[in-house]
Coordinates of C-alpha atoms and ligand atoms in Angstrom, one line a residue:
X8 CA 20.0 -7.9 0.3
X9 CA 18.4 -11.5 1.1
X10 CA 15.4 -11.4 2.7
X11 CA 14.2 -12.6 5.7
X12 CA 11.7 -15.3 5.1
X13 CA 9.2 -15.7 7.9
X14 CA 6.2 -18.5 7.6
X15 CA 3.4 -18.3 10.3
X16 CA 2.0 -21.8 11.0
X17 CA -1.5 -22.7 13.0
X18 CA -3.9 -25.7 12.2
X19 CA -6.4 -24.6 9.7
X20 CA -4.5 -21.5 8.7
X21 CA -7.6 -19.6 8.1
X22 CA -7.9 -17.9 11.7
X23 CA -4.2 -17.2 13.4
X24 CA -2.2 -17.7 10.8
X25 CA -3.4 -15.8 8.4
X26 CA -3.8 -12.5 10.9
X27 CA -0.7 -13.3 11.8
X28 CA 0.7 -12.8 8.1
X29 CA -1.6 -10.1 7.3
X30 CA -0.9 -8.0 10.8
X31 CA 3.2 -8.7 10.2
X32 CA 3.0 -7.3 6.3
X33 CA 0.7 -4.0 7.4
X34 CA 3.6 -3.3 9.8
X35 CA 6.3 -4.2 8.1
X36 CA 4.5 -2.0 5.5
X37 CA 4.3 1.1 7.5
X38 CA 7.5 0.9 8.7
X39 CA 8.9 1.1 4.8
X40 CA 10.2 -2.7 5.5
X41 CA 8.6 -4.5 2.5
X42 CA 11.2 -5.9 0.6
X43 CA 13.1 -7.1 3.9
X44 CA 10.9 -9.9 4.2
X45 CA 9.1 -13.2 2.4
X46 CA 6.4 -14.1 4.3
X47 CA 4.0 -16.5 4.1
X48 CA 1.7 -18.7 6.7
X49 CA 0.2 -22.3 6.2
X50 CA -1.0 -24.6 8.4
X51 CA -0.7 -28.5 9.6
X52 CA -4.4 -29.8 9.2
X53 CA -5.4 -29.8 5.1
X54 CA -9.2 -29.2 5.9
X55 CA -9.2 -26.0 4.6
X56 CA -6.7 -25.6 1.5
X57 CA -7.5 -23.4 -1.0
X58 CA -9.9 -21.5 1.3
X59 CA -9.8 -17.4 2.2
X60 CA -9.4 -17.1 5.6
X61 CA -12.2 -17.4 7.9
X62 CA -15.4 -14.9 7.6
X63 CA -14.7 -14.0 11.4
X64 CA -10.7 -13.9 10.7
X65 CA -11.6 -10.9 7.9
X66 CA -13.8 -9.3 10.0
X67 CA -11.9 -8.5 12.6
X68 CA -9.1 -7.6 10.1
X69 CA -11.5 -5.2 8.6
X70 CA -12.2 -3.4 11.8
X71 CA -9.1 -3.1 12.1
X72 CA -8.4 -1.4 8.6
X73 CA -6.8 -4.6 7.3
X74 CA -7.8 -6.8 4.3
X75 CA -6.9 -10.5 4.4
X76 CA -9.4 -11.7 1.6
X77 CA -6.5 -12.2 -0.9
X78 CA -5.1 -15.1 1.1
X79 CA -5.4 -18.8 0.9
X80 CA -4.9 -21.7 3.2
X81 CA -2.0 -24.3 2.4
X82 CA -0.7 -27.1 4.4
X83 CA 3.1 -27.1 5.6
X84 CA 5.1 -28.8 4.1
X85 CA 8.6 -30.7 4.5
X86 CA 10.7 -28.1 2.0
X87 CA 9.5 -25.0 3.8
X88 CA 11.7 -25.9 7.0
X89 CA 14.6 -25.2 4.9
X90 CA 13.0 -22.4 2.8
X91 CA 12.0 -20.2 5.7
X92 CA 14.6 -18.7 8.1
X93 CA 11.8 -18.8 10.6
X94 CA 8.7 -21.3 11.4
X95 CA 6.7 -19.8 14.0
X96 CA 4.3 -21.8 15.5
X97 CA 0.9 -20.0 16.9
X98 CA 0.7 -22.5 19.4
X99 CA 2.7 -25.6 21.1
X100 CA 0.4 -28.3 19.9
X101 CA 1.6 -27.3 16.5
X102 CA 5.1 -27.1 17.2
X103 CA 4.8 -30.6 18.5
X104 CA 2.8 -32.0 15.1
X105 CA 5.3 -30.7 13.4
X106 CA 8.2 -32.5 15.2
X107 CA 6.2 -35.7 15.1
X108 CA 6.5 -35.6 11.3
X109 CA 10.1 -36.1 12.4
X110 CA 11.8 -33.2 9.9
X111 CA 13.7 -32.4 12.7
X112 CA 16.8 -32.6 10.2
X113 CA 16.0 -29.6 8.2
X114 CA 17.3 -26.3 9.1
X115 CA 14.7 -24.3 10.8
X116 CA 13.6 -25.5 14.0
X117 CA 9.6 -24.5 14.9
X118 CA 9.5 -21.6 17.4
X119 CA 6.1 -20.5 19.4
X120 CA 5.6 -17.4 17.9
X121 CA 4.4 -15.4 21.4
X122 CA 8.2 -16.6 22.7
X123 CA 9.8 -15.5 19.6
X124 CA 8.2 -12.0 19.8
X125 CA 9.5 -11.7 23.8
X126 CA 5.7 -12.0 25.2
X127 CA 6.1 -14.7 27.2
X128 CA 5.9 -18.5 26.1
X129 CA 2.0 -18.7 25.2
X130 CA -0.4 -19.8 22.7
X131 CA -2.1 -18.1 20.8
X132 CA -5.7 -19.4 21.8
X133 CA -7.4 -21.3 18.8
X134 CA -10.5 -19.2 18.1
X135 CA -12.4 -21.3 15.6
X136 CA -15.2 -22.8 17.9
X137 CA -15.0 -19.5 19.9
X138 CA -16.7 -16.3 19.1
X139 CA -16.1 -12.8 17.8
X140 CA -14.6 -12.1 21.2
X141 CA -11.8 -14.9 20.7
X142 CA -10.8 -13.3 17.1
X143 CA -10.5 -10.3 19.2
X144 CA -7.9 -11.4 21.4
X145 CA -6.2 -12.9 19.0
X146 CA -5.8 -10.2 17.0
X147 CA -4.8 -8.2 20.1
X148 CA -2.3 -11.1 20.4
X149 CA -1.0 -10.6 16.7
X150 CA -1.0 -6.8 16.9
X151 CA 1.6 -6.6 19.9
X152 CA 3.6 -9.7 18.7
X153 CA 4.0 -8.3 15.2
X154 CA 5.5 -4.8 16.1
X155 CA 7.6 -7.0 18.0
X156 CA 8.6 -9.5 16.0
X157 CA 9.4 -6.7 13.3
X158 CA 11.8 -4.9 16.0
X159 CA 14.1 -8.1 16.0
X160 CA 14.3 -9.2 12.7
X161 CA 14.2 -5.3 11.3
X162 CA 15.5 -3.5 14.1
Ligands
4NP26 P1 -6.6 -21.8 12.8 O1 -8.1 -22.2 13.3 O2 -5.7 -23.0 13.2 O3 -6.3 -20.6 13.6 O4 -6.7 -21.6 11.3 C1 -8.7 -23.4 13.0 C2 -9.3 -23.6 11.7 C3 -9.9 -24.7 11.4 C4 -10.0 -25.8 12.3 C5 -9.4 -25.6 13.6 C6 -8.7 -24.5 13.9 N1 -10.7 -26.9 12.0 O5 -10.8 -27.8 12.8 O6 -11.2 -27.1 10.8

């Protein structure tokens, strides 16, 4: 069966992204839904490439049973509009950076990623000048989207 291949964009992707990609592959996971997908998450900035995510991303992953140490931050990049089946976006200013780079031709459009799991078209706050509290609700944010977001490409 071909999988389903799902990238998770943000800015740094060290914060959203990354809990994004880490919540979605627990589920999936649990669920026995593994080999149904390729996942992967990146972001649009290139400050932080090559870096783990975030020490207050793994934290909160870590309370929450999760480990996300293993990942590392890339930038997007043209090819993976026509290598992912979906591109969603943690938040509408990075939708729109994307469609500024005008690779509007390839196949996969951006998506908000809130709007693609049926919660509602939101953001997902950027947490990165916040504190613990914001990586709270964002994993709160990534825990209901992913179950979610697992329902409609799995369900
Ligand atoms: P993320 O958070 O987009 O959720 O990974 C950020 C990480 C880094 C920066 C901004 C947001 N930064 O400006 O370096």
């Amino acid at each position: 069966m071909t999988k389903i291949g799902i990238l998770f964009v943000c800015l740094g992707n060290i914060c959203r992204s990354p809990l994004a990609e880490g919540v979605f592959a627990a589920r999936a996971e649990a669920r026995g839904l593994t080999h149904r997908f390729h996942i992967d998450s990146a972001g649009t900035g290139r400050w932080h490439v090559g870096e783990a995510p975030d020490p207050r991303a793994m934290a909160v992953a870590k309370q929450n049973g999760l480990d996300i140490s293993h990942l590392r931050a890339r930038q997007i990049v043209r090819e993976d509009l026509s290598r992912f089946d979906s591109v969603l976006c943690m938040a509408g200013d990075i939708i729109a950076e994307i469609e500024a780079r005008r690779w509007a031709a390839d196949r996969t459009a951006p998506e908000l990623y809130m709007q693609a799991a049926g919660l509602g078209a939101i953001d997902v706050p950027d947490p990165y000048y916040g504190g613990p509290e914001d990586y709270e609700a964002v994993y709160r944010m990534v825990s209901a989207a992913s179950d979610r977001l697992l329902d409609r490409f799995a369900g």
